mmCIF file of C-alpha atoms in Angstrom:
data_model
loop_
_atom_site.group_PDB
_atom_site.id
_atom_site.type_symbol
_atom_site.label_atom_id
_atom_site.label_comp_id
_atom_site.label_asym_id
_atom_site.label_seq_id
_atom_site.Cartn_x
_atom_site.Cartn_y
_atom_site.Cartn_z
ATOM 1 C CA MET E 36 120.406 74.706 171.624
ATOM 2 C CA LEU E 37 122.065 73.485 174.820
ATOM 3 C CA ASN E 38 125.470 74.746 175.996
ATOM 4 C CA ILE E 39 127.319 72.627 178.589
ATOM 5 C CA GLY E 40 130.860 73.881 179.065
ATOM 6 C CA ASN E 41 132.669 73.190 175.805
ATOM 7 C CA VAL E 42 129.880 71.060 174.361
ATOM 8 C CA ILE E 43 127.078 72.621 172.328
ATOM 9 C CA VAL E 44 124.059 70.478 171.514
ATOM 10 C CA VAL E 45 122.052 71.641 168.502
ATOM 11 C CA LYS E 46 118.618 70.294 167.641
ATOM 12 C CA ASN E 47 117.011 69.966 164.196
ATOM 13 C CA VAL E 48 120.223 69.597 162.186
ATOM 14 C CA ASP E 49 119.660 68.012 158.770
ATOM 15 C CA ARG E 50 121.209 64.556 159.164
ATOM 16 C CA ASP E 51 122.245 64.215 155.511
ATOM 17 C CA ILE E 52 124.057 67.553 155.566
ATOM 18 C CA TYR E 53 125.611 66.654 158.914
ATOM 19 C CA ARG E 54 126.932 63.352 157.512
ATOM 20 C CA ARG E 55 128.366 65.092 154.439
ATOM 21 C CA VAL E 56 130.063 67.766 156.537
ATOM 22 C CA LYS E 57 131.454 65.087 158.868
ATOM 23 C CA SER E 58 132.880 63.045 156.006
ATOM 24 C CA VAL E 59 134.405 66.051 154.173
ATOM 25 C CA ALA E 60 135.881 67.291 157.472
ATOM 26 C CA ALA E 61 137.409 63.838 158.095
ATOM 27 C CA LEU E 62 138.886 63.765 154.586
ATOM 28 C CA LYS E 63 140.483 67.152 155.192
ATOM 29 C CA GLY E 64 141.731 66.159 158.630
ATOM 30 C CA TYR E 65 139.528 68.744 160.344
ATOM 31 C CA THR E 66 137.695 68.244 163.589
ATOM 32 C CA LEU E 67 133.950 68.666 163.194
ATOM 33 C CA GLY E 68 134.104 71.690 165.526
ATOM 34 C CA ARG E 69 136.641 73.404 163.298
ATOM 35 C CA ALA E 70 134.639 72.656 160.129
ATOM 36 C CA LEU E 71 131.420 73.962 161.701
ATOM 37 C CA THR E 72 133.127 77.109 162.983
ATOM 38 C CA GLU E 73 134.442 77.833 159.489
ATOM 39 C CA ALA E 74 131.009 77.153 157.977
ATOM 40 C CA MET E 75 129.343 79.508 160.470
ATOM 41 C CA LYS E 76 131.914 82.248 159.831
ATOM 42 C CA LEU E 77 131.285 81.936 156.104
ATOM 43 C CA TRP E 78 127.528 82.001 156.643
ATOM 44 C CA LEU E 79 127.818 85.208 158.678
ATOM 45 C CA LEU E 80 129.971 86.776 155.978
ATOM 46 C CA ILE E 81 127.601 85.877 153.156
ATOM 47 C CA ASN E 82 124.633 87.018 155.173
ATOM 48 C CA GLU E 83 126.237 90.348 155.951
ATOM 49 C CA ALA E 84 127.309 90.951 152.344
ATOM 50 C CA THR E 85 123.896 90.025 151.015
ATOM 51 C CA SER E 86 122.032 92.212 153.411
ATOM 52 C CA ARG E 87 124.257 95.260 152.783
ATOM 53 C CA ASP E 88 123.713 94.861 149.082
ATOM 54 C CA TYR E 89 120.039 94.302 149.608
ATOM 55 C CA LEU E 90 119.660 97.420 151.747
ATOM 56 C CA GLU E 91 121.355 99.438 149.030
ATOM 57 C CA TYR E 92 118.885 98.064 146.493
ATOM 58 C CA LEU E 93 115.946 98.895 148.783
ATOM 59 C CA SER E 94 117.189 102.439 149.179
ATOM 60 C CA CYS E 95 117.471 102.817 145.382
ATOM 61 C CA ARG E 96 113.958 101.445 144.879
ATOM 62 C CA GLU E 97 112.621 103.958 147.403
ATOM 63 C CA LYS E 98 114.358 106.842 145.593
ATOM 64 C CA SER E 99 112.965 105.630 142.259
ATOM 65 C CA GLU E 100 109.442 105.428 143.668
ATOM 66 C CA ARG E 101 109.687 109.013 144.972
ATOM 67 C CA LYS E 102 110.986 110.233 141.621
ATOM 68 C CA LEU E 103 108.272 108.362 139.738
ATOM 69 C CA LYS E 104 105.582 110.026 141.853
ATOM 70 C CA GLU E 105 107.095 113.417 141.023
ATOM 71 C CA ILE E 106 107.322 112.591 137.290
ATOM 72 C CA GLN E 107 103.768 111.260 137.176
ATOM 73 C CA GLU E 108 102.503 114.499 138.746
ATOM 74 C CA LYS E 109 104.571 116.660 136.409
ATOM 75 C CA TYR E 110 104.351 114.795 133.074
ATOM 76 C CA GLY E 111 101.685 112.116 133.611
ATOM 77 C CA GLU E 112 98.989 113.867 131.588
ATOM 78 C CA LYS E 113 101.273 115.499 129.025
ATOM 79 C CA PHE E 114 102.969 112.232 128.012
ATOM 80 C CA LYS E 115 100.128 109.851 128.857
ATOM 81 C CA GLY E 116 100.710 106.328 127.511
ATOM 82 C CA LYS E 117 104.462 106.760 127.068
ATOM 83 C CA TYR E 118 106.985 104.823 129.145
ATOM 84 C CA VAL E 119 109.365 106.368 131.633
ATOM 85 C CA ILE E 120 112.568 104.803 132.947
ATOM 86 C CA ILE E 121 113.769 105.836 136.381
ATOM 87 C CA CYS E 122 117.000 104.359 137.698
ATOM 88 C CA ASP E 123 118.344 104.839 141.239
ATOM 89 C CA GLY E 124 116.004 107.804 141.662
ATOM 90 C CA GLU E 125 116.989 109.564 138.414
ATOM 91 C CA LEU E 126 114.852 110.106 135.321
ATOM 92 C CA ILE E 127 116.671 108.352 132.463
ATOM 93 C CA LYS E 128 114.357 108.601 129.489
ATOM 94 C CA ILE E 129 110.778 108.798 128.279
ATOM 95 C CA CYS E 130 110.162 106.249 125.500
ATOM 96 C CA GLY E 131 107.380 105.741 123.013
ATOM 97 C CA ASN E 132 107.021 102.025 123.605
ATOM 98 C CA GLU E 133 107.640 99.381 126.233
ATOM 99 C CA ASP E 134 110.247 97.386 124.278
ATOM 100 C CA GLU E 135 112.439 100.465 123.873
ATOM 101 C CA ALA E 136 112.068 101.201 127.589
ATOM 102 C CA PHE E 137 113.196 97.641 128.415
ATOM 103 C CA MET E 138 116.263 98.008 126.170
ATOM 104 C CA VAL E 139 117.245 101.319 127.765
ATOM 105 C CA ALA E 140 116.782 100.046 131.334
ATOM 106 C CA GLY E 141 118.594 96.785 130.559
ATOM 107 C CA LYS E 142 121.685 98.691 129.421
ATOM 108 C CA SER E 143 121.773 100.756 132.593
ATOM 109 C CA ASN E 144 124.572 100.329 135.119
ATOM 110 C CA ALA E 145 122.221 101.312 137.907
ATOM 111 C CA LYS E 146 121.293 99.186 140.901
ATOM 112 C CA GLN E 147 117.570 99.436 140.320
ATOM 113 C CA CYS E 148 115.154 100.759 137.666
ATOM 114 C CA ILE E 149 111.402 101.190 137.396
ATOM 115 C CA ILE E 150 109.710 101.129 134.004
ATOM 116 C CA ALA E 151 106.304 102.781 134.255
ATOM 117 C CA ARG E 152 103.550 103.975 131.958
ATOM 118 C CA LEU E 153 102.905 107.668 132.313
ATOM 119 C CA GLY E 154 99.439 108.698 133.402
ATOM 120 C CA GLU E 155 98.852 105.468 135.332
ATOM 121 C CA VAL E 156 98.439 105.259 139.076
ATOM 122 C CA THR E 157 100.346 102.738 141.180
ATOM 123 C CA LYS E 158 98.164 99.742 141.955
ATOM 124 C CA GLU E 159 98.574 97.130 144.674
ATOM 125 C CA HIS E 160 98.250 93.415 143.958
ATOM 126 C CA LYS E 161 97.980 90.432 146.242
ATOM 127 C CA VAL E 162 99.841 87.280 145.223
ATOM 128 C CA GLU E 163 98.775 84.005 146.807
ATOM 129 C CA MET E 164 101.667 81.914 148.046
ATOM 130 C CA SER E 165 101.153 78.215 148.611
ATOM 131 C CA MET E 166 102.223 76.017 151.533
ATOM 132 C CA GLY E 167 105.235 74.914 149.486
ATOM 133 C CA ILE E 168 106.814 78.312 150.118
ATOM 134 C CA LEU E 169 107.309 77.459 153.785
ATOM 135 C CA SER E 170 108.849 74.005 153.323
ATOM 136 C CA MET L 126 106.970 69.273 124.862
ATOM 137 C CA LYS L 127 107.515 66.947 127.817
ATOM 138 C CA PHE L 128 109.314 67.393 131.120
ATOM 139 C CA LYS L 129 110.061 64.655 133.623
ATOM 140 C CA TYR L 130 108.908 65.257 137.203
ATOM 141 C CA SER L 131 111.531 66.258 139.751
ATOM 142 C CA LYS L 132 112.514 63.382 142.014
ATOM 143 C CA ASP L 133 113.962 65.798 144.565
ATOM 144 C CA TYR L 134 110.448 65.809 146.025
ATOM 145 C CA LYS L 135 108.509 62.950 147.523
ATOM 146 C CA PRO L 136 106.237 62.157 145.788
ATOM 147 C CA PRO L 137 107.868 63.530 142.583
ATOM 148 C CA ALA L 138 106.768 67.028 141.568
ATOM 149 C CA PRO L 139 105.913 68.394 138.101
ATOM 150 C CA ARG L 140 108.438 70.851 136.747
ATOM 151 C CA ILE L 141 109.082 72.803 133.569
ATOM 152 C CA LYS L 142 112.277 74.072 132.021
ATOM 153 C CA VAL L 143 112.088 77.654 130.797
ATOM 154 C CA LEU L 144 114.419 80.249 129.400
ATOM 155 C CA ILE L 145 114.061 83.574 131.146
ATOM 156 C CA ILE L 146 115.200 86.709 129.341
ATOM 157 C CA THR L 147 117.606 88.782 131.397
ATOM 158 C CA ALA L 148 117.950 92.565 131.411
ATOM 159 C CA LYS L 149 120.820 92.206 128.928
ATOM 160 C CA GLN L 150 118.502 90.225 126.610
ATOM 161 C CA GLU L 151 120.342 86.972 127.298
ATOM 162 C CA LYS L 152 118.599 83.648 127.864
ATOM 163 C CA HIS L 153 118.985 81.928 131.219
ATOM 164 C CA GLU L 154 117.725 78.384 131.736
ATOM 165 C CA LEU L 155 115.619 77.706 134.802
ATOM 166 C CA GLU L 156 113.847 74.693 136.230
ATOM 167 C CA LEU L 157 110.600 75.660 137.890
ATOM 168 C CA ILE L 158 108.352 73.555 140.062
ATOM 169 C CA VAL L 159 104.733 73.796 138.951
ATOM 170 C CA ASP L 160 102.709 75.320 141.778
ATOM 171 C CA THR L 161 99.042 76.055 141.123
ATOM 172 C CA GLY L 162 98.753 77.475 144.652
ATOM 173 C CA PHE L 163 101.007 80.359 143.623
ATOM 174 C CA SER L 164 99.052 83.000 141.734
ATOM 175 C CA GLY L 165 102.051 84.940 140.353
ATOM 176 C CA GLY L 166 104.089 84.284 137.207
ATOM 177 C CA VAL L 167 107.499 83.039 138.273
ATOM 178 C CA LEU L 168 109.063 83.063 141.727
ATOM 179 C CA ILE L 169 112.848 82.974 142.037
ATOM 180 C CA PRO L 170 115.337 83.603 144.867
ATOM 181 C CA TYR L 171 116.421 87.226 145.243
ATOM 182 C CA SER L 172 120.076 86.356 144.500
ATOM 183 C CA LEU L 173 119.030 85.004 141.098
ATOM 184 C CA TYR L 174 116.641 87.906 140.480
ATOM 185 C CA GLU L 175 119.564 90.263 141.011
ATOM 186 C CA LYS L 176 121.961 88.145 138.912
ATOM 187 C CA LEU L 177 119.560 88.187 135.959
ATOM 188 C CA GLY L 178 119.379 91.977 136.169
ATOM 189 C CA LEU L 179 115.672 91.928 136.894
ATOM 190 C CA THR L 180 116.114 94.756 139.414
ATOM 191 C CA LEU L 181 116.489 96.907 136.267
ATOM 192 C CA LEU L 182 113.124 95.863 134.833
ATOM 193 C CA GLU L 183 110.879 96.475 137.812
ATOM 194 C CA VAL L 184 107.264 97.499 137.540
ATOM 195 C CA GLN L 185 105.521 100.504 139.027
ATOM 196 C CA ASP L 186 102.823 98.475 140.819
ATOM 197 C CA LYS L 187 103.355 96.952 144.247
ATOM 198 C CA TYR L 188 102.982 93.205 144.772
ATOM 199 C CA TYR L 189 102.381 91.629 148.164
ATOM 200 C CA GLY L 190 102.820 87.918 148.655
ATOM 201 C CA ILE L 191 100.272 86.513 151.070
ATOM 202 C CA LEU L 192 101.803 83.629 152.998
ATOM 203 C CA PRO L 193 99.561 80.646 153.867
ATOM 204 C CA ILE L 194 99.482 81.925 157.454
ATOM 205 C CA GLY L 195 98.015 85.212 156.185
ATOM 206 C CA ILE L 196 101.095 87.394 156.611
ATOM 207 C CA PRO L 197 101.832 89.742 153.684
ATOM 208 C CA ILE L 198 105.393 90.225 152.440
ATOM 209 C CA THR L 199 106.541 92.809 149.901
ATOM 210 C CA LEU L 200 107.686 91.125 146.724
ATOM 211 C CA HIS L 201 110.181 92.541 144.259
ATOM 212 C CA THR L 202 108.581 92.319 140.860
ATOM 213 C CA ALA L 203 109.846 92.739 137.321
ATOM 214 C CA LEU L 204 108.227 92.188 133.950
ATOM 215 C CA THR L 205 110.151 89.851 131.682
ATOM 216 C CA ARG L 206 109.769 87.239 128.975
ATOM 217 C CA VAL L 207 109.824 83.513 129.446
ATOM 218 C CA ILE L 208 110.401 81.030 126.620
ATOM 219 C CA ILE L 209 109.172 77.431 126.805
ATOM 220 C CA GLY L 210 110.066 75.613 123.581
ATOM 221 C CA ASP L 211 108.638 77.847 120.884
ATOM 222 C CA LEU L 212 106.205 79.610 123.213
ATOM 223 C CA VAL L 213 107.007 83.107 124.485
ATOM 224 C CA PHE L 214 105.169 84.773 127.357
ATOM 225 C CA LYS L 215 105.472 88.167 128.984
ATOM 226 C CA ILE L 216 105.057 87.525 132.709
ATOM 227 C CA HIS L 217 105.876 88.903 136.141
ATOM 228 C CA ALA L 218 108.922 87.536 137.954
ATOM 229 C CA HIS L 219 108.745 87.890 141.735
ATOM 230 C CA SER L 220 111.356 87.452 144.427
ATOM 231 C CA HIS L 221 112.020 87.927 148.110
ATOM 232 C CA PRO L 222 115.342 87.480 149.960
ATOM 233 C CA LEU L 223 113.832 85.011 152.417
ATOM 234 C CA ILE L 224 112.323 82.760 149.769
ATOM 235 C CA ASN L 225 114.561 80.239 148.094
ATOM 236 C CA LYS L 226 112.056 78.536 145.790
ATOM 237 C CA LYS L 227 111.838 78.468 141.999
ATOM 238 C CA LEU L 228 108.183 78.202 141.069
ATOM 239 C CA ALA L 229 105.929 78.569 138.053
ATOM 240 C CA GLY L 230 102.591 80.013 139.145
ATOM 241 C CA ARG L 231 99.141 80.409 137.640
ATOM 242 C CA GLU L 232 99.909 83.627 135.734
ATOM 243 C CA LEU L 233 102.206 81.515 133.545
ATOM 244 C CA LEU L 234 100.510 78.105 133.793
ATOM 245 C CA ASN L 235 97.110 79.463 132.760
ATOM 246 C CA LYS L 236 98.503 80.498 129.372
ATOM 247 C CA MET L 237 99.085 76.865 128.357
ATOM 248 C CA LYS L 238 97.314 73.554 128.035
ATOM 249 C CA ILE L 239 99.212 71.274 130.387
ATOM 250 C CA LEU L 240 98.784 67.581 130.955
ATOM 251 C CA LEU L 241 100.058 66.213 134.254
ATOM 252 C CA ASN L 242 100.718 62.567 133.567
ATOM 253 C CA GLY L 243 101.198 61.320 137.115
ATOM 254 C CA PRO L 244 101.695 57.599 136.400
ATOM 255 C CA LEU L 245 104.416 58.411 133.855
ATOM 256 C CA GLU L 246 105.775 61.239 136.074
ATOM 257 C CA GLU L 247 105.746 63.506 133.069
ATOM 258 C CA LEU L 248 104.370 66.986 132.376
ATOM 259 C CA GLU L 249 103.325 67.674 128.815
ATOM 260 C CA ILE L 250 102.572 71.058 127.303
ATOM 261 C CA THR L 251 100.117 70.303 124.570
ATOM 262 C CA ASP L 252 99.310 73.796 123.304
ATOM 263 C CA LYS L 253 99.305 77.510 123.954
ATOM 264 C CA LEU L 254 95.892 78.912 124.767
ATOM 265 C CA LYS L 255 94.533 81.274 122.152
ATOM 266 C CA THR L 256 93.944 84.625 123.832
#
């Protein structure tokens, strides 16, 4: 990006999007600068709202993981094979089967839930992502 | 069952239409680009993952997406059901806030017999594999 006084030059702008913005701005009687400023303000707002929400979700997931570890240590052997539902770091229910656990979690008003099988350790998996992800 | 390739890509890309079951047991229609280079089940943007309530159906295990440049990213992963015509599969749905793609990966694709008819720009699901 190049900034010369009042003029800002931006590289790598999608030309199709640029043309659409220019034509909608013209229809509305906006200058392109005004339309872009509004678009950038909106982008910042959406970004901020999303990230706040996302951070809240991450915090809930972390609490749930801690609780799950505690529950696995406490009840893992006793209730081996049963399903536990932990939402926002709280133990909700221990169910006999997976379908019931899904129903219970799905009805929750929580931000985040983990459905886990008691007596099982947490495993890590690698998922290959293709080049298409980056385009 | 046949699906026309997406012309949003050049050259056109194979896609499938699926119904994904949300946390509230509702069906949500999705168009997924077929990506055999993606080893997971379904990849969707985080905003959609949240909208479908999949944050309520997350699994205990941790999933790391390995980008083509070798960098790992933590994926958010839930177990859900996907319906394609009369076929129903239980698969993992993954998401990440920085990824905006909707993909069907090998975990799902390998459960079906799929014909990619390039000249006709048509994907055909001929059968479900017997497992």
